[in-house]
Short mmCIF file of C-alpha atoms in Angstrom, two decimals:
data_model
loop_
_atom_site.label_atom_id
_atom_site.label_comp_id
_atom_site.label_asym_id
_atom_site.label_seq_id
_atom_site.Cartn_x
_atom_site.Cartn_y
_atom_site.Cartn_z
CA MET Y 40 -2.61 -11.66 -13.09
CA ALA Y 41 -6.11 -12.30 -14.35
CA ASP Y 42 -5.40 -15.80 -15.62
CA CYS Y 43 -4.53 -17.92 -12.56
CA PHE Y 44 -4.53 -21.66 -13.13
CA GLY Y 45 -3.09 -24.89 -11.73
CA PRO Y 46 -3.47 -26.63 -8.38
CA HIS Y 47 -3.73 -24.71 -5.12
CA ARG Y 48 -0.27 -23.90 -3.88
CA ALA Y 49 -0.21 -26.00 -0.76
CA GLY Y 50 2.06 -29.01 -1.19
CA ARG Y 51 5.15 -29.07 0.91
CA ILE Y 52 4.65 -25.57 2.30
CA GLY Y 53 1.17 -26.41 3.52
CA ARG Y 54 2.29 -29.63 5.15
CA THR Y 55 5.20 -27.83 6.79
CA CYS Y 56 2.96 -25.11 8.21
CA LEU Y 57 0.53 -27.70 9.56
CA SER Y 58 3.38 -29.59 11.22
CA LEU Y 59 4.64 -26.43 12.87
CA MET Y 60 1.16 -25.47 14.10
CA LEU Y 61 0.61 -28.88 15.66
CA ALA Y 62 4.06 -28.80 17.18
CA GLY Y 63 3.31 -25.38 18.66
CA LEU Y 64 0.07 -26.61 20.24
CA ALA Y 65 1.83 -29.59 21.74
CA CYS Y 66 4.47 -27.31 23.24
CA LEU Y 67 2.05 -25.05 25.12
CA PRO Y 68 1.93 -27.21 28.25
CA LEU Y 69 5.62 -27.96 28.13
CA ALA Y 70 7.13 -24.71 26.94
CA ALA Y 71 10.42 -25.17 28.69
CA ALA Y 72 10.90 -28.68 27.35
CA CYS Y 73 10.11 -27.56 23.85
CA ARG Y 74 12.78 -24.86 23.74
CA ARG Y 75 15.35 -26.88 21.85
CA SER Y 76 16.85 -27.10 18.39
CA PRO Y 77 14.97 -29.24 15.86
CA SER Y 78 16.37 -32.71 15.41
CA ALA Y 79 17.58 -33.96 12.05
CA HIS Y 80 14.35 -35.93 11.70
CA GLU Y 81 11.99 -32.97 12.07
CA GLU Y 82 10.53 -31.34 8.95
CA ARG Y 83 11.85 -27.84 8.36
CA PRO Y 84 10.21 -25.08 6.29
CA ALA Y 85 11.15 -25.12 2.62
CA THR Y 86 13.58 -22.39 1.60
CA ALA Y 87 12.72 -19.80 -1.05
CA ALA Y 88 15.20 -21.42 -3.42
CA GLU Y 89 13.44 -24.77 -3.05
CA VAL Y 90 9.92 -23.40 -3.38
CA ALA Y 91 10.50 -21.05 -6.32
CA PRO Y 92 10.99 -23.65 -9.10
CA ALA Y 93 7.82 -25.51 -8.14
CA GLU Y 94 5.85 -22.28 -7.87
CA ARG Y 95 7.08 -21.13 -11.28
CA SER Y 96 6.14 -24.43 -12.94
CA ARG Y 97 2.62 -24.24 -11.50
CA SER Y 98 2.01 -20.74 -12.85
CA PHE Y 99 3.94 -21.27 -16.09
CA ARG Y 100 1.89 -20.73 -19.24
CA ILE Y 101 1.97 -23.06 -22.23
CA VAL Y 102 0.18 -21.16 -24.99
CA GLY Y 103 -0.50 -22.86 -28.31
CA TYR Y 104 -1.93 -21.44 -31.52
CA VAL Y 105 -4.56 -23.39 -33.43
CA THR Y 106 -5.37 -22.15 -36.92
CA ASP Y 107 -8.77 -22.13 -38.52
CA LYS Y 108 -7.66 -23.62 -41.85
CA VAL Y 109 -4.72 -25.92 -41.02
CA GLY Y 110 -4.94 -29.23 -39.20
CA THR Y 111 -7.53 -30.75 -36.92
CA ILE Y 112 -8.00 -30.64 -33.17
CA ASP Y 113 -8.58 -34.39 -32.87
CA ASN Y 114 -5.26 -35.10 -31.14
CA LEU Y 115 -4.85 -31.97 -29.05
CA ARG Y 116 -3.33 -32.68 -25.62
CA TYR Y 117 -5.29 -30.19 -23.55
CA ASP Y 118 -3.69 -31.57 -20.39
CA ARG Y 119 -0.36 -30.11 -21.54
CA LEU Y 120 -1.68 -26.62 -22.28
CA THR Y 121 -2.88 -23.62 -20.29
CA HIS Y 122 -4.05 -21.38 -23.15
CA ILE Y 123 -5.04 -21.83 -26.79
CA ASN Y 124 -5.15 -18.96 -29.29
CA TYR Y 125 -7.54 -19.52 -32.19
CA ALA Y 126 -6.27 -17.79 -35.33
CA PHE Y 127 -7.63 -15.62 -36.91
CA LEU Y 128 -10.42 -13.05 -36.83
CA ILE Y 129 -9.60 -10.84 -39.82
CA PRO Y 130 -10.34 -7.08 -39.67
CA ASN Y 131 -11.40 -4.84 -42.52
CA ASP Y 132 -10.09 -1.29 -42.73
CA ASP Y 133 -13.39 0.16 -41.47
CA GLY Y 134 -13.30 -1.89 -38.26
CA SER Y 135 -15.72 -4.55 -39.44
CA VAL Y 136 -14.51 -8.16 -39.54
CA ARG Y 137 -14.71 -11.02 -42.00
CA PRO Y 138 -16.81 -14.07 -41.14
CA LEU Y 139 -14.97 -16.59 -39.01
CA TYR Y 140 -13.78 -19.65 -40.86
CA ALA Y 141 -14.49 -23.09 -39.32
CA ARG Y 142 -16.90 -21.86 -36.66
CA ARG Y 143 -17.85 -25.40 -35.62
CA LYS Y 144 -14.18 -26.14 -35.07
CA LEU Y 145 -13.93 -23.15 -32.75
CA SER Y 146 -17.05 -24.12 -30.81
CA ARG Y 147 -15.76 -27.65 -30.33
CA LEU Y 148 -12.32 -26.35 -29.35
CA VAL Y 149 -13.78 -24.10 -26.66
CA SER Y 150 -15.99 -26.87 -25.27
CA GLU Y 151 -13.17 -29.40 -25.05
CA ALA Y 152 -10.63 -26.90 -23.74
CA HIS Y 153 -12.93 -25.70 -20.97
CA GLN Y 154 -13.48 -29.30 -19.87
CA HIS Y 155 -9.72 -29.35 -19.16
CA ASP Y 156 -9.60 -25.85 -17.59
CA VAL Y 157 -7.73 -24.50 -20.62
CA LYS Y 158 -8.46 -20.93 -21.69
CA VAL Y 159 -9.21 -20.09 -25.34
CA LEU Y 160 -8.50 -16.66 -26.82
CA LEU Y 161 -9.42 -15.30 -30.24
CA SER Y 162 -6.43 -14.00 -32.19
CA VAL Y 163 -7.14 -10.94 -34.29
CA GLY Y 164 -5.20 -10.12 -37.44
CA GLY Y 165 -2.16 -12.14 -38.45
CA TRP Y 166 0.38 -11.69 -41.19
CA GLY Y 167 -0.63 -9.54 -44.15
CA TYR Y 168 -3.22 -7.20 -42.61
CA ASP Y 169 -1.03 -4.28 -41.64
CA ALA Y 170 -2.76 -1.90 -44.08
CA GLU Y 171 -6.18 -2.68 -42.61
CA PHE Y 172 -4.93 -2.11 -39.07
CA GLU Y 173 -3.18 1.13 -40.01
CA LYS Y 174 -6.35 2.64 -41.45
CA LEU Y 175 -8.85 1.44 -38.85
CA ALA Y 176 -6.67 2.27 -35.85
CA ALA Y 177 -6.30 5.87 -37.01
CA ASN Y 178 -10.07 6.38 -36.94
CA PRO Y 179 -11.90 6.49 -33.57
CA GLU Y 180 -15.12 5.13 -35.06
CA SER Y 181 -13.34 2.24 -36.79
CA ARG Y 182 -11.44 1.38 -33.61
CA ALA Y 183 -14.67 1.32 -31.64
CA ARG Y 184 -16.29 -0.89 -34.25
CA LEU Y 185 -13.44 -3.42 -34.17
CA VAL Y 186 -13.49 -3.50 -30.37
CA SER Y 187 -17.24 -4.10 -30.46
CA GLU Y 188 -16.82 -6.93 -32.97
CA ILE Y 189 -14.14 -8.60 -30.86
CA VAL Y 190 -16.31 -8.39 -27.75
CA ARG Y 191 -19.25 -9.83 -29.68
CA HIS Y 192 -17.23 -12.83 -30.86
CA VAL Y 193 -15.77 -13.43 -27.40
CA GLN Y 194 -19.26 -13.48 -25.92
CA GLU Y 195 -20.83 -15.56 -28.70
CA TYR Y 196 -18.22 -18.33 -28.53
CA ASP Y 197 -17.70 -18.24 -24.75
CA LEU Y 198 -14.06 -17.30 -25.22
CA ASP Y 199 -11.69 -16.25 -22.46
CA GLY Y 200 -10.23 -13.21 -24.16
CA ALA Y 201 -8.55 -11.75 -27.21
CA ASP Y 202 -5.02 -11.85 -28.62
CA MET Y 203 -4.01 -8.90 -30.81
CA ASP Y 204 -1.75 -9.85 -33.73
CA TRP Y 205 -1.09 -6.67 -35.69
CA GLU Y 206 2.01 -7.34 -37.80
CA TYR Y 207 3.35 -4.74 -37.37
CA PRO Y 208 2.67 -1.22 -36.06
CA ASP Y 209 5.55 1.02 -37.09
CA PRO Y 210 7.34 3.39 -34.71
CA GLY Y 211 5.84 6.87 -34.56
CA GLU Y 212 2.26 7.68 -35.49
CA SER Y 213 1.31 4.04 -36.07
CA ALA Y 214 2.56 3.10 -32.60
CA GLY Y 215 0.31 5.75 -31.10
CA TYR Y 216 -2.72 4.33 -32.87
CA PHE Y 217 -1.79 0.84 -31.67
CA LEU Y 218 -1.69 2.15 -28.11
CA LEU Y 219 -5.15 3.71 -28.48
CA LEU Y 220 -6.54 0.48 -29.89
CA MET Y 221 -5.07 -1.57 -27.05
CA GLN Y 222 -6.32 0.89 -24.41
CA GLU Y 223 -9.86 0.68 -25.75
CA LEU Y 224 -9.77 -3.08 -26.22
CA SER Y 225 -8.33 -3.55 -22.73
CA ALA Y 226 -11.17 -1.55 -21.18
CA ALA Y 227 -13.71 -3.66 -23.06
CA MET Y 228 -12.04 -6.97 -22.11
CA ARG Y 229 -11.70 -6.04 -18.46
CA ALA Y 230 -15.35 -5.01 -18.33
CA GLU Y 231 -16.12 -8.59 -19.37
CA SER Y 232 -13.48 -10.09 -17.01
CA LYS Y 233 -11.59 -11.38 -20.04
CA LEU Y 234 -7.90 -11.61 -20.92
CA LEU Y 235 -6.02 -9.46 -23.41
CA THR Y 236 -2.68 -10.48 -24.90
CA ALA Y 237 -0.69 -9.51 -27.98
CA ALA Y 238 1.90 -11.07 -30.26
CA VAL Y 239 5.05 -8.98 -30.70
CA VAL Y 240 8.33 -9.31 -32.57
CA ALA Y 241 11.44 -10.49 -30.78
CA GLU Y 242 13.44 -7.28 -31.23
CA GLY Y 243 14.57 -4.87 -33.94
CA PRO Y 244 12.97 -1.82 -35.59
CA HIS Y 245 9.40 -3.17 -35.55
CA ALA Y 246 9.59 -3.75 -31.79
CA ALA Y 247 9.73 0.03 -31.33
CA GLY Y 248 6.20 0.13 -32.71
CA ILE Y 249 4.98 -1.35 -29.42
CA PRO Y 250 4.89 1.52 -26.89
CA SER Y 251 5.88 0.54 -23.37
CA GLU Y 252 2.58 1.99 -22.15
CA VAL Y 253 0.90 -1.04 -23.74
CA PHE Y 254 2.39 -3.26 -21.02
CA ASP Y 255 -0.18 -2.00 -18.53
CA TYR Y 256 -3.08 -3.00 -20.77
CA VAL Y 257 -2.17 -6.65 -21.44
CA ASP Y 258 -2.08 -9.75 -19.30
CA PHE Y 259 1.02 -10.89 -21.16
CA LEU Y 260 2.86 -10.58 -24.49
CA ASN Y 261 3.67 -13.49 -26.80
CA ILE Y 262 7.20 -12.79 -28.04
CA MET Y 263 7.67 -14.21 -31.55
CA ALA Y 264 11.30 -15.34 -31.25
CA TYR Y 265 11.38 -17.12 -34.60
CA ASP Y 266 11.78 -16.26 -38.29
CA GLY Y 267 14.82 -14.27 -37.23
CA PRO Y 268 17.95 -13.46 -39.23
CA GLY Y 269 20.48 -16.09 -40.21
CA GLU Y 270 20.32 -19.70 -41.33
CA HIS Y 271 18.92 -20.98 -38.06
CA HIS Y 272 15.84 -18.78 -37.70
CA SER Y 273 15.21 -19.51 -34.01
CA PRO Y 274 18.37 -20.52 -32.12
CA TYR Y 275 18.66 -20.47 -28.34
CA SER Y 276 20.69 -17.27 -28.56
CA TYR Y 277 17.80 -15.51 -30.33
CA ALA Y 278 15.47 -16.47 -27.46
CA GLU Y 279 17.97 -15.00 -25.00
CA GLU Y 280 18.19 -11.77 -27.01
CA ALA Y 281 14.40 -11.49 -27.26
CA LEU Y 282 13.80 -11.87 -23.53
CA ARG Y 283 16.68 -9.52 -22.77
CA TYR Y 284 15.26 -6.89 -25.14
CA TRP Y 285 11.77 -6.90 -23.63
CA ALA Y 286 13.13 -6.99 -20.09
CA GLY Y 287 15.20 -3.93 -20.98
CA ARG Y 288 12.05 -2.22 -22.21
CA GLY Y 289 10.48 -2.73 -18.79
CA LEU Y 290 8.13 -5.61 -19.56
CA PRO Y 291 7.67 -7.51 -16.27
CA ALA Y 292 8.84 -11.12 -16.20
CA ASP Y 293 5.30 -12.34 -15.48
CA LYS Y 294 4.19 -10.82 -18.80
CA ARG Y 295 6.99 -12.30 -20.94
CA VAL Y 296 5.95 -15.43 -22.86
CA LEU Y 297 8.63 -16.81 -25.16
CA GLY Y 298 7.50 -17.90 -28.62
CA VAL Y 299 8.93 -21.07 -30.21
CA PRO Y 300 8.39 -22.59 -33.67
CA PHE Y 301 7.05 -26.05 -34.46
CA TYR Y 302 8.33 -25.73 -38.02
CA ALA Y 303 11.57 -25.43 -39.98
CA GLN Y 304 12.97 -22.76 -42.26
CA PRO Y 305 13.45 -22.25 -45.10
CA GLY Y 306 10.08 -23.37 -46.34
CA GLY Y 307 7.93 -23.30 -43.18
CA ILE Y 308 8.02 -27.11 -43.01
CA PRO Y 309 5.87 -28.56 -40.19
CA TYR Y 310 7.85 -30.51 -37.60
CA ARG Y 311 5.75 -33.63 -38.14
CA GLN Y 312 6.86 -33.71 -41.79
CA LEU Y 313 10.51 -33.42 -40.73
CA VAL Y 314 10.15 -36.36 -38.37
CA ALA Y 315 8.53 -38.48 -41.07
CA ALA Y 316 11.42 -37.72 -43.42
CA ASN Y 317 14.40 -37.75 -41.03
CA GLU Y 318 14.68 -39.76 -37.81
CA THR Y 319 17.22 -37.32 -36.34
CA ALA Y 320 14.76 -34.39 -36.49
CA PRO Y 321 13.61 -34.75 -32.85
CA TRP Y 322 17.20 -34.40 -31.60
CA CYS Y 323 19.00 -32.21 -34.15
CA ASP Y 324 18.24 -28.59 -35.08
CA GLY Y 325 19.65 -28.86 -38.60
CA VAL Y 326 18.44 -31.79 -40.71
CA ARG Y 327 18.30 -32.83 -44.33
CA TYR Y 328 14.89 -32.53 -45.93
CA ARG Y 329 14.33 -33.12 -49.64
CA SER Y 330 18.03 -32.62 -50.46
CA ALA Y 331 18.30 -29.35 -48.49
CA THR Y 332 19.32 -28.51 -44.93
CA VAL Y 333 16.56 -26.89 -42.89
CA TYR Y 334 16.55 -25.59 -39.33
CA HIS Y 335 14.02 -25.98 -36.54
CA ASN Y 336 13.92 -26.40 -32.75
CA SER Y 337 14.72 -29.93 -31.65
CA ILE Y 338 13.61 -31.40 -28.33
CA PRO Y 339 16.91 -30.52 -26.56
CA THR Y 340 16.74 -26.92 -27.81
CA LEU Y 341 13.11 -26.49 -26.78
CA GLN Y 342 13.82 -27.86 -23.32
CA ARG Y 343 16.69 -25.39 -22.92
CA LYS Y 344 14.31 -22.61 -23.95
CA VAL Y 345 11.77 -23.76 -21.38
CA ARG Y 346 14.39 -23.53 -18.65
CA LEU Y 347 15.32 -20.06 -19.91
CA ALA Y 348 11.67 -18.98 -19.85
CA LEU Y 349 11.25 -20.38 -16.34
CA ARG Y 350 14.10 -18.12 -15.22
CA GLU Y 351 13.41 -15.03 -17.31
CA GLY Y 352 9.72 -15.14 -18.21
CA SER Y 353 6.40 -16.75 -17.45
CA GLY Y 354 5.63 -19.10 -20.30
CA ILE Y 355 6.15 -20.61 -23.73
CA MET Y 356 4.07 -19.80 -26.81
CA ILE Y 357 3.87 -22.23 -29.73
CA TRP Y 358 3.28 -21.61 -33.41
CA ALA Y 359 1.56 -23.88 -34.14
CA LEU Y 360 0.05 -26.94 -32.44
CA PRO Y 361 -1.12 -28.75 -35.63
CA TYR Y 362 2.53 -29.03 -36.74
CA ASP Y 363 3.42 -31.37 -33.87
CA THR Y 364 3.59 -35.16 -33.80
CA ALA Y 365 1.34 -37.30 -31.62
CA ASP Y 366 3.90 -39.86 -30.43
CA ALA Y 367 7.03 -39.97 -28.28
CA THR Y 368 8.65 -37.31 -30.49
CA SER Y 369 6.03 -34.67 -29.59
CA LEU Y 370 7.50 -31.21 -28.99
CA LEU Y 371 4.56 -30.22 -26.81
CA ALA Y 372 5.22 -33.23 -24.59
CA ALA Y 373 8.89 -32.24 -24.37
CA ILE Y 374 7.94 -28.69 -23.34
CA TYR Y 375 5.50 -29.95 -20.71
CA ASP Y 376 8.10 -32.36 -19.32
CA ALA Y 377 10.73 -29.63 -19.13
CA VAL Y 378 8.36 -27.33 -17.26
CA HIS Y 379 7.98 -30.04 -14.66
CA GLY Y 380 11.68 -30.85 -14.46
CA HIS Y 381 11.97 -33.84 -16.77
CA ALA Y 382 14.44 -33.93 -19.68
CA ALA Y 383 13.79 -36.06 -22.74
CA GLY Y 384 16.37 -38.02 -24.69
CA PRO Y 385 16.59 -40.34 -27.68
CA PRO Y 386 15.46 -43.97 -27.25
CA GLY Y 387 18.35 -45.95 -25.84
CA GLY Y 388 20.02 -42.82 -24.51
CA ASP Y 389 22.43 -42.28 -27.41
CA GLN Y 390 22.42 -38.91 -29.15
CA PRO Y 391 22.12 -39.52 -32.91
CA PRO Y 392 24.70 -37.91 -35.19
CA CYS Y 393 23.37 -34.62 -36.48
CA ALA Y 394 23.44 -33.79 -40.17
CA THR Y 395 25.29 -30.46 -39.84
CA PRO Y 396 27.71 -28.93 -37.31
CA ALA Y 397 25.16 -26.20 -36.55
CA ALA Y 398 22.50 -28.74 -35.65
CA SER Y 399 23.29 -28.88 -31.95
CA GLY Y 400 26.04 -26.40 -31.17
CA ALA Y 401 24.24 -23.18 -32.05
CA SER Y 402 21.37 -23.76 -29.71
#
């Protein structure tokens, strides 16, 4: 992968190897005496089963979206992130782009993120620009123009790559144009030693608009496993189905990043507003909000999803960071803790009663 991060992987393995090397040197003069079974007090090499969880947590991605128009970056916990996607650069149907909104915000974000070794990518598109993508992607000159504009912005703002968010290329001809766009953008990003990712649906008809050939041109895919069917728009079972679908399509595990919501449906209510209105929101998926029941991902559900992604993928993607709280109820903190093997629970250790039967059982 092009986006390695985290501490050097020495730790226990390194110490074990050093111990064995020193032991071997000591045994050279006394080879016969050294030919014995290790005692119970001697350090043994770590097994693959013991090493794997630690290795996965070190390479695990925590990708968060920051939007140009919503929220501030004043309370961002860069130490709990590996990547930030800045949304959005909006394309026109001729391949030109609209002026970036909040450019100072982006410049500050990049500066602060890089101080913490966090990568920042520019997300292109977003909801509502399918018609523009359809037209520009079908025209070689328009595709080239968009690629050139993306490269220019990446260079100008010292970004680490681009994230394509075409919602959504349809199966058939549109999928072919998407593939051409991603091939050309990948070549341009790799020439600059930059990352290329894309946001994709969890499953269903629109997922067929992402040709499997695209997998070779991206560093990873952000799988949007939210806003799904049913009352609870993003249950644990939907995350399982999404990862299973993309695995079945041949997407390698190290390119599967599971998307999670920091908001509730119906209404797209930010998590921080839920917490302010209902003290059970951090622990229950279904809560009462303004006389209605809404559904989101509580801390226990998110931590289960992290463990799933550790087994079946390579990261968690968040839409969106400004929706989080900045205290002990933070969802980002819960994700980070779960990656590193720590489970969160309510103060005092007692699970609060949830407002609806579906609040905890479905996820």
